[in-house]
Amino acid sequence: MIKDVDGNEYVDFNSGLVVLNVGHCHPRVVKAIKDQAEKLIHYSWTDFYYKPIIDLGEQLTKITPGSFNKKVFFSNSGAEADEAAMKMTRWHSRRPLFLAYTSAFHGRSFAMMSLTASKPVQRRHFFPLVPEVTHVPYPYCYRCPFHLAYPECNMWCVDFIEEEVLQKYHPPEDTAAMFVEPIQGEGGYVVPPDGYFQRLKKILEKHEIIMVDDEIQSGMGRTGKWFAMEHFGITPDIVTVAKALASGLPLAATVAKEEIMDWDGGSHANTFGGNPVACSAALQVIDIIKEEKLLENATRQGAYLMKRLREMQQKYSIIGDVRGRGLMIGAELVKDQETKAPATDEALDVMNKCFKRGVAIITAGKSTMRFAPPLIVTHEILDAGLEVFEGAVKEVDSKLK
Ligand SMILES: Cc1ncc(COP(=O)(O)O)c(C=O)c1O
């Protein structure tokens, strides 16, 4: 719950910007921040180590997928974590090219604008960007970019990457890495079909292209597993983490296979990455997720939220699709179930009505309502928020008829 300056209370379906996975101001996080602030607020981690950064590095190598040796690079934001992965993979492979997805979001620095392809406004008037990124269609089955249907399509969208991109104009031996969101976040909470990432990983392995798994929005337990890619049964080469890592303090990490992070000292560095106060908060976040069994709660509450939204979908034709994993769920609004025309204005109307009535929720993609409450959420709070949401949907839906 959050309270505004006038004392109004809101159910927080956003977790801030998908940051407060252990809730707002968890007492253990607050205590760790205070305790660390009294001991050491800064030292230059690229020259000297301190205990919280070592402990957190160790923890991150344990909770990220893959039992191989890993190295961790710390920074302050999601964009920086992905940018470190971009520089690192180019440095390691000596290959210049990258692959990313349409509708992807990886941040807003110049290099990240090159990977991001979610909305024109994010790039308009900023060109030229960092060159050498090719975008391929994300497996968005509800709106298949190839107008095919799963599973009869036999996942042409994966073969397309091999047959139409790598074999025709994007030489694999010049391709350093592919950036992947396991569930597309800003793009609309889009979940790829089963088997998709297995097929993709095989292609990438065949060509020795590094898979960078951007878990900045989907990680730290959001989907009921530490990292969303675990749902799809493959192990990426690099995982990037930010947002929920330090419960609201700026902190990000690029966790890579040991042999990939082989750049020379001085190739990449920063001043504030891995700040000791932020690392201490992050160590608590990891412990809280384990001790309060928040992966289990995210799975349980997510199943309930999904069931309630699917019931609403039966009643209101404006809800075209409901999808997600754990507590990362999208309800896509459409003007018409047949044409699937995105109900963009209507989604904003639902969002504003919810806000005025005590529920903080925002949209993703063109018209998807995104549900990303803290992992500590209870049935009662979900019910309270969903009652308001359903009221807003009902009104907007009836206006469409
Ligand atoms: C998947 C993903 N990657 C990267 C970013 C960029 O993170 P930041 O805003 O901390 O730079 C975001 C932010 O929303 C994100 O959702």
mmCIF file of N, CA and C in Angstrom, residues 13 304-305 307-316 318-319 331 333 350-351 353-354 357 359 361 369 371 382-398:
data_model
loop_
_atom_site.group_PDB
_atom_site.id
_atom_site.type_symbol
_atom_site.label_atom_id
_atom_site.label_comp_id
_atom_site.label_asym_id
_atom_site.label_seq_id
_atom_site.Cartn_x
_atom_site.Cartn_y
_atom_site.Cartn_z
ATOM 1 N N PHE A 13 -0.017 -1.927 -7.603
ATOM 2 C CA PHE A 13 0.153 -3.039 -8.549
ATOM 3 C C PHE A 13 1.434 -2.882 -9.381
ATOM 4 N N TYR A 304 -3.549 -17.067 -8.594
ATOM 5 C CA TYR A 304 -4.858 -16.519 -8.213
ATOM 6 C C TYR A 304 -5.194 -15.290 -9.078
ATOM 7 N N LEU A 305 -4.207 -14.413 -9.237
ATOM 8 C CA LEU A 305 -4.414 -13.205 -10.042
ATOM 9 C C LEU A 305 -4.766 -13.583 -11.490
ATOM 10 N N LYS A 307 -6.126 -16.360 -12.516
ATOM 11 C CA LYS A 307 -7.482 -16.957 -12.546
ATOM 12 C C LYS A 307 -8.538 -15.833 -12.526
ATOM 13 N N ARG A 308 -8.355 -14.839 -11.633
ATOM 14 C CA ARG A 308 -9.334 -13.755 -11.538
ATOM 15 C C ARG A 308 -9.392 -12.960 -12.853
ATOM 16 N N LEU A 309 -8.240 -12.716 -13.451
ATOM 17 C CA LEU A 309 -8.236 -11.942 -14.699
ATOM 18 C C LEU A 309 -8.856 -12.747 -15.838
ATOM 19 N N ARG A 310 -8.612 -14.071 -15.841
ATOM 20 C CA ARG A 310 -9.211 -14.904 -16.903
ATOM 21 C C ARG A 310 -10.733 -14.949 -16.744
ATOM 22 N N GLU A 311 -11.200 -14.927 -15.488
ATOM 23 C CA GLU A 311 -12.663 -14.872 -15.268
ATOM 24 C C GLU A 311 -13.216 -13.561 -15.820
ATOM 25 N N MET A 312 -12.491 -12.482 -15.580
ATOM 26 C CA MET A 312 -12.948 -11.172 -16.107
ATOM 27 C C MET A 312 -12.948 -11.181 -17.632
ATOM 28 N N GLN A 313 -11.959 -11.872 -18.201
ATOM 29 C CA GLN A 313 -11.869 -11.939 -19.674
ATOM 30 C C GLN A 313 -13.145 -12.562 -20.268
ATOM 31 N N GLN A 314 -13.722 -13.541 -19.531
ATOM 32 C CA GLN A 314 -14.962 -14.170 -20.005
ATOM 33 C C GLN A 314 -16.116 -13.173 -20.000
ATOM 34 N N LYS A 315 -16.070 -12.213 -19.054
ATOM 35 C CA LYS A 315 -17.203 -11.281 -18.890
ATOM 36 C C LYS A 315 -17.082 -10.028 -19.752
ATOM 37 N N TYR A 316 -15.846 -9.575 -19.985
ATOM 38 C CA TYR A 316 -15.663 -8.282 -20.667
ATOM 39 C C TYR A 316 -14.839 -8.482 -21.934
ATOM 40 N N ILE A 318 -13.504 -6.520 -23.797
ATOM 41 C CA ILE A 318 -12.354 -5.618 -23.969
ATOM 42 C C ILE A 318 -11.050 -6.306 -23.552
ATOM 43 N N ILE A 319 -11.133 -7.349 -22.715
ATOM 44 C CA ILE A 319 -9.892 -8.059 -22.323
ATOM 45 C C ILE A 319 -9.621 -9.146 -23.365
ATOM 46 N N ALA A 331 -2.733 -7.939 -18.984
ATOM 47 C CA ALA A 331 -4.087 -8.126 -19.521
ATOM 48 C C ALA A 331 -4.205 -7.154 -20.686
ATOM 49 N N LEU A 333 -5.842 -5.109 -23.605
ATOM 50 C CA LEU A 333 -7.178 -4.600 -23.928
ATOM 51 C C LEU A 333 -7.314 -4.367 -25.432
ATOM 52 N N VAL A 350 -8.789 3.206 -18.240
ATOM 53 C CA VAL A 350 -8.825 2.243 -17.121
ATOM 54 C C VAL A 350 -7.761 2.631 -16.098
ATOM 55 N N MET A 351 -6.569 2.955 -16.586
ATOM 56 C CA MET A 351 -5.461 3.314 -15.691
ATOM 57 C C MET A 351 -5.843 4.532 -14.826
ATOM 58 N N LYS A 353 -8.875 5.765 -14.185
ATOM 59 C CA LYS A 353 -9.999 5.468 -13.279
ATOM 60 C C LYS A 353 -9.486 4.713 -12.055
ATOM 61 N N CYS A 354 -8.612 3.741 -12.286
ATOM 62 C CA CYS A 354 -8.045 2.974 -11.169
ATOM 63 C C CYS A 354 -7.314 3.905 -10.214
ATOM 64 N N ARG A 357 -9.430 5.849 -8.011
ATOM 65 C CA ARG A 357 -10.177 5.040 -7.032
ATOM 66 C C ARG A 357 -9.264 4.223 -6.122
ATOM 67 N N VAL A 359 -6.037 2.568 -6.932
ATOM 68 C CA VAL A 359 -5.154 1.479 -7.388
ATOM 69 C C VAL A 359 -4.116 2.064 -8.345
ATOM 70 N N ILE A 361 -1.728 1.427 -11.142
ATOM 71 C CA ILE A 361 -1.417 0.427 -12.180
ATOM 72 C C ILE A 361 -1.043 1.196 -13.436
ATOM 73 N N MET A 369 -2.557 -3.784 -19.633
ATOM 74 C CA MET A 369 -2.508 -3.390 -18.232
ATOM 75 C C MET A 369 -1.502 -4.327 -17.569
ATOM 76 N N PHE A 371 0.328 -6.027 -14.385
ATOM 77 C CA PHE A 371 0.180 -6.356 -12.967
ATOM 78 C C PHE A 371 1.524 -6.845 -12.453
ATOM 79 N N LEU A 382 -4.909 -8.259 -3.207
ATOM 80 C CA LEU A 382 -5.215 -8.471 -4.630
ATOM 81 C C LEU A 382 -6.702 -8.262 -4.871
ATOM 82 N N ASP A 383 -7.531 -8.846 -3.988
ATOM 83 C CA ASP A 383 -8.989 -8.708 -4.155
ATOM 84 C C ASP A 383 -9.406 -7.240 -4.130
ATOM 85 N N ALA A 384 -8.844 -6.495 -3.171
ATOM 86 C CA ALA A 384 -9.208 -5.075 -3.050
ATOM 87 C C ALA A 384 -8.850 -4.337 -4.339
ATOM 88 N N GLY A 385 -7.663 -4.604 -4.867
ATOM 89 C CA GLY A 385 -7.240 -3.931 -6.095
ATOM 90 C C GLY A 385 -8.054 -4.389 -7.296
ATOM 91 N N LEU A 386 -8.350 -5.675 -7.348
ATOM 92 C CA LEU A 386 -9.069 -6.211 -8.506
ATOM 93 C C LEU A 386 -10.516 -5.725 -8.556
ATOM 94 N N GLU A 387 -11.080 -5.462 -7.392
ATOM 95 C CA GLU A 387 -12.456 -4.949 -7.371
ATOM 96 C C GLU A 387 -12.511 -3.592 -8.078
ATOM 97 N N VAL A 388 -11.531 -2.750 -7.761
ATOM 98 C CA VAL A 388 -11.453 -1.432 -8.404
ATOM 99 C C VAL A 388 -11.167 -1.607 -9.895
ATOM 100 N N PHE A 389 -10.232 -2.473 -10.213
ATOM 101 C CA PHE A 389 -9.863 -2.692 -11.623
ATOM 102 C C PHE A 389 -11.082 -3.167 -12.405
ATOM 103 N N GLU A 390 -11.824 -4.147 -11.840
ATOM 104 C CA GLU A 390 -12.976 -4.687 -12.563
ATOM 105 C C GLU A 390 -14.029 -3.600 -12.791
ATOM 106 N N GLY A 391 -14.238 -2.754 -11.767
ATOM 107 C CA GLY A 391 -15.213 -1.664 -11.916
ATOM 108 C C GLY A 391 -14.829 -0.766 -13.083
ATOM 109 N N ALA A 392 -13.550 -0.431 -13.185
ATOM 110 C CA ALA A 392 -13.076 0.457 -14.258
ATOM 111 C C ALA A 392 -13.223 -0.239 -15.615
ATOM 112 N N VAL A 393 -12.849 -1.507 -15.679
ATOM 113 C CA VAL A 393 -12.932 -2.257 -16.941
ATOM 114 C C VAL A 393 -14.391 -2.349 -17.396
ATOM 115 N N LYS A 394 -15.269 -2.623 -16.449
ATOM 116 C CA LYS A 394 -16.699 -2.767 -16.786
ATOM 117 C C LYS A 394 -17.226 -1.479 -17.436
ATOM 118 N N GLU A 395 -16.886 -0.330 -16.828
ATOM 119 C CA GLU A 395 -17.367 0.953 -17.366
ATOM 120 C C GLU A 395 -16.800 1.215 -18.771
ATOM 121 N N VAL A 396 -15.512 0.993 -18.915
ATOM 122 C CA VAL A 396 -14.872 1.289 -20.207
ATOM 123 C C VAL A 396 -15.375 0.307 -21.264
ATOM 124 N N ASP A 397 -15.554 -0.945 -20.875
ATOM 125 C CA ASP A 397 -16.052 -1.970 -21.792
ATOM 126 C C ASP A 397 -17.461 -1.606 -22.282
ATOM 127 N N SER A 398 -18.313 -1.116 -21.368
ATOM 128 C CA SER A 398 -19.692 -0.833 -21.785
ATOM 129 C C SER A 398 -19.732 0.353 -22.745
#
